[in-house]
Amino acid sequence: TTERSENGVKVVRWMLNSVPPPTYSAACDFKSGRIDRWMEIEFFPPCSVRIHTGAVDANTGAKEGRREGGIAFWGWNSETPETENTSHYFWSGARNYAPDEPPIRAKMLDGLAPTFAEDKIVVEAQQAVQDRRPDAPFVMIASDAGMAYARRLVNALLEKERKLASPGIEP
């Protein structure tokens, strides 16, 4: 689901009765081998994203708010432009499961590194296409609704900034 406001966008995704990803299985002992998993992603213009993701044993009421006994991760991501086509990307994260156990921390970090590496490959490939064909249309699918709204929010902020920088001059 996508929830829009004037100040941001929130995307919520549920994966009910699913197989836990390896990172989750390494950090938490799920009794049934199946989980109810959530991803809550909030965008705050112009450049910050808060992610709350986690899982509990399947059919224990996570969607209704009962999320005890599982694993949860909170992430914060921010970007800032470096050049016209490059950005600096910063992230941090916290978890609720076994906070005082260094081996769990290491396993989770080891699981995050490949995820970020995969994302980097995709983002760099997208940028290369935009560099080659700046007039090419964006192709969106239904699950891109949150991102599409976030782009509109940022574009509106840029337009407002242009107007404030050049009063009376249309861009």
GROMACS .gro file of C-alpha atoms in nm:
model
  171
    1THR     CA    1   0.000   0.000   0.000
    2THR     CA    2   0.108   0.357  -0.058
    3GLU     CA    3   0.010   0.643   0.174
    4ARG     CA    4   0.074   0.993   0.040
    5SER     CA    5   0.092   1.323   0.221
    6GLU     CA    6   0.218   1.673   0.142
    7ASN     CA    7   0.534   1.595   0.340
    8GLY     CA    8   0.624   1.248   0.220
    9VAL     CA    9   0.516   0.902   0.123
   10LYS     CA   10   0.496   0.569   0.307
   11VAL     CA   11   0.496   0.230   0.139
   12VAL     CA   12   0.396  -0.079   0.337
   13ARG     CA   13   0.448  -0.430   0.206
   14TRP     CA   14   0.346  -0.755   0.376
   15MET     CA   15   0.485  -1.098   0.293
   16LEU     CA   16   0.262  -1.330   0.494
   17ASN     CA   17   0.343  -1.696   0.559
   18SER     CA   18   0.671  -1.668   0.369
   19VAL     CA   19   1.011  -1.833   0.389
   20PRO     CA   20   1.255  -1.623   0.593
   21PRO     CA   21   1.550  -1.474   0.406
   22PRO     CA   22   1.894  -1.609   0.509
   23THR     CA   23   1.983  -1.294   0.703
   24TYR     CA   24   1.671  -1.332   0.919
   25SER     CA   25   1.724  -1.706   0.974
   26ALA     CA   26   2.084  -1.639   1.081
   27ALA     CA   27   1.968  -1.388   1.342
   28CYS     CA   28   1.648  -1.542   1.477
   29ASP     CA   29   1.518  -1.893   1.539
   30PHE     CA   30   1.171  -1.898   1.386
   31LYS     CA   31   0.972  -2.191   1.529
   32SER     CA   32   0.761  -2.286   1.228
   33GLY     CA   33   1.007  -2.206   0.951
   34ARG     CA   34   0.750  -1.963   0.806
   35ILE     CA   35   0.722  -1.594   0.886
   36ASP     CA   36   0.498  -1.294   0.849
   37ARG     CA   37   0.731  -1.024   0.723
   38TRP     CA   38   0.680  -0.651   0.686
   39MET     CA   39   0.856  -0.363   0.514
   40GLU     CA   40   0.757  -0.007   0.598
   41ILE     CA   41   0.943   0.252   0.393
   42GLU     CA   42   0.896   0.625   0.451
   43PHE     CA   43   1.040   0.898   0.230
   44PHE     CA   44   1.101   1.244   0.374
   45PRO     CA   45   1.188   1.501   0.106
   46PRO     CA   46   1.429   1.595  -0.015
   47CYS     CA   47   1.659   1.301   0.057
   48SER     CA   48   1.585   1.075   0.355
   49VAL     CA   49   1.429   0.731   0.382
   50ARG     CA   50   1.340   0.545   0.701
   51ILE     CA   51   1.291   0.170   0.674
   52HIS     CA   52   1.135  -0.057   0.935
   53THR     CA   53   1.146  -0.421   0.838
   54GLY     CA   54   1.107  -0.737   1.035
   55ALA     CA   55   0.935  -1.066   1.088
   56VAL     CA   56   0.773  -1.291   1.345
   57ASP     CA   57   0.651  -1.648   1.326
   58ALA     CA   58   0.367  -1.680   1.076
   59ASN     CA   59   0.010  -1.637   1.196
   60THR     CA   60   0.098  -1.476   1.531
   61GLY     CA   61  -0.068  -1.139   1.463
   62ALA     CA   62   0.210  -0.922   1.320
   63LYS     CA   63  -0.024  -0.742   1.082
   64GLU     CA   64  -0.246  -0.655   1.378
   65GLY     CA   65   0.053  -0.508   1.566
   66ARG     CA   66   0.182  -0.808   1.766
   67ARG     CA   67   0.547  -0.812   1.664
   68GLU     CA   68   0.715  -0.944   1.979
   69GLY     CA   69   0.945  -1.243   1.966
   70GLY     CA   70   1.077  -1.189   1.616
   71ILE     CA   71   1.331  -0.966   1.455
   72ALA     CA   72   1.309  -0.604   1.350
   73PHE     CA   73   1.552  -0.370   1.178
   74TRP     CA   74   1.532   0.005   1.151
   75GLY     CA   75   1.735   0.178   0.883
   76TRP     CA   76   1.799   0.539   0.790
   77ASN     CA   77   1.922   0.633   0.443
   78SER     CA   78   2.018   0.978   0.319
   79GLU     CA   79   2.165   1.096  -0.007
   80THR     CA   80   2.324   1.421  -0.110
   81PRO     CA   81   2.435   1.522  -0.459
   82GLU     CA   82   2.804   1.526  -0.542
   83THR     CA   83   2.781   1.615  -0.912
   84GLU     CA   84   2.506   1.629  -1.171
   85ASN     CA   85   2.510   1.249  -1.197
   86THR     CA   86   2.660   1.121  -0.871
   87SER     CA   87   2.555   1.121  -0.507
   88HIS     CA   88   2.690   1.036  -0.167
   89TYR     CA   89   2.483   0.769   0.007
   90PHE     CA   90   2.475   0.735   0.386
   91TRP     CA   91   2.297   0.471   0.591
   92SER     CA   92   2.271   0.349   0.946
   93GLY     CA   93   2.070   0.079   1.115
   94ALA     CA   94   1.960  -0.071   1.442
   95ARG     CA   95   1.800  -0.401   1.537
   96ASN     CA   96   1.599  -0.535   1.827
   97TYR     CA   97   1.722  -0.895   1.831
   98ALA     CA   98   2.020  -0.997   2.049
   99PRO     CA   99   2.167  -0.645   2.066
  100ASP     CA  100   2.453  -0.756   2.294
  101GLU     CA  101   2.566  -1.050   2.082
  102PRO     CA  102   2.852  -0.948   1.845
  103PRO     CA  103   2.823  -1.265   1.631
  104ILE     CA  104   2.461  -1.174   1.544
  105ARG     CA  105   2.569  -0.820   1.455
  106ALA     CA  106   2.843  -0.957   1.228
  107LYS     CA  107   2.600  -1.198   1.056
  108MET     CA  108   2.351  -0.919   0.992
  109LEU     CA  109   2.617  -0.683   0.855
  110ASP     CA  110   2.752  -0.962   0.636
  111GLY     CA  111   2.399  -1.007   0.501
  112LEU     CA  112   2.349  -0.637   0.433
  113ALA     CA  113   2.670  -0.584   0.235
  114PRO     CA  114   2.563  -0.799  -0.065
  115THR     CA  115   2.221  -0.633  -0.065
  116PHE     CA  116   2.374  -0.287  -0.093
  117ALA     CA  117   2.619  -0.414  -0.357
  118GLU     CA  118   2.326  -0.544  -0.567
  119ASP     CA  119   2.141  -0.214  -0.529
  120LYS     CA  120   2.454  -0.023  -0.633
  121ILE     CA  121   2.483  -0.223  -0.956
  122VAL     CA  122   2.119  -0.150  -1.045
  123VAL     CA  123   2.137   0.222  -0.961
  124GLU     CA  124   2.461   0.266  -1.157
  125ALA     CA  125   2.309   0.086  -1.457
  126GLN     CA  126   2.001   0.309  -1.440
  127GLN     CA  127   2.222   0.619  -1.429
  128ALA     CA  128   2.422   0.496  -1.730
  129VAL     CA  129   2.098   0.461  -1.929
  130GLN     CA  130   1.986   0.809  -1.825
  131ASP     CA  131   2.326   0.950  -1.927
  132ARG     CA  132   2.301   0.787  -2.272
  133ARG     CA  133   1.933   0.869  -2.326
  134PRO     CA  134   1.826   1.162  -2.107
  135ASP     CA  135   1.498   1.192  -2.300
  136ALA     CA  136   1.401   0.827  -2.251
  137PRO     CA  137   1.074   0.786  -2.061
  138PHE     CA  138   1.068   0.626  -1.718
  139VAL     CA  139   0.884   0.295  -1.714
  140MET     CA  140   0.690   0.243  -1.394
  141ILE     CA  141   0.494  -0.055  -1.264
  142ALA     CA  142   0.232  -0.065  -0.989
  143SER     CA  143   0.488  -0.130  -0.714
  144ASP     CA  144   0.668   0.194  -0.815
  145ALA     CA  145   0.378   0.412  -0.693
  146GLY     CA  146   0.566   0.529  -0.382
  147MET     CA  147   0.877   0.614  -0.580
  148ALA     CA  148   0.675   0.797  -0.846
  149TYR     CA  149   0.507   1.012  -0.580
  150ALA     CA  150   0.844   1.078  -0.412
  151ARG     CA  151   0.983   1.199  -0.748
  152ARG     CA  152   0.686   1.434  -0.785
  153LEU     CA  153   0.748   1.575  -0.437
  154VAL     CA  154   1.116   1.638  -0.511
  155ASN     CA  155   1.036   1.791  -0.851
  156ALA     CA  156   0.784   2.026  -0.685
  157LEU     CA  157   1.049   2.133  -0.432
  158LEU     CA  158   1.299   2.195  -0.713
  159GLU     CA  159   1.044   2.403  -0.902
  160LYS     CA  160   0.968   2.606  -0.591
  161GLU     CA  161   1.342   2.660  -0.537
  162ARG     CA  162   1.387   2.778  -0.898
  163LYS     CA  163   1.104   3.028  -0.861
  164LEU     CA  164   1.246   3.162  -0.535
  165ALA     CA  165   1.592   3.197  -0.693
  166SER     CA  166   1.458   3.385  -0.996
  167PRO     CA  167   1.141   3.577  -0.898
  168GLY     CA  168   0.936   3.678  -1.197
  169ILE     CA  169   1.137   3.463  -1.439
  170GLU     CA  170   0.973   3.149  -1.563
  171PRO     CA  171   1.206   2.848  -1.586
   0.00000   0.00000   0.00000
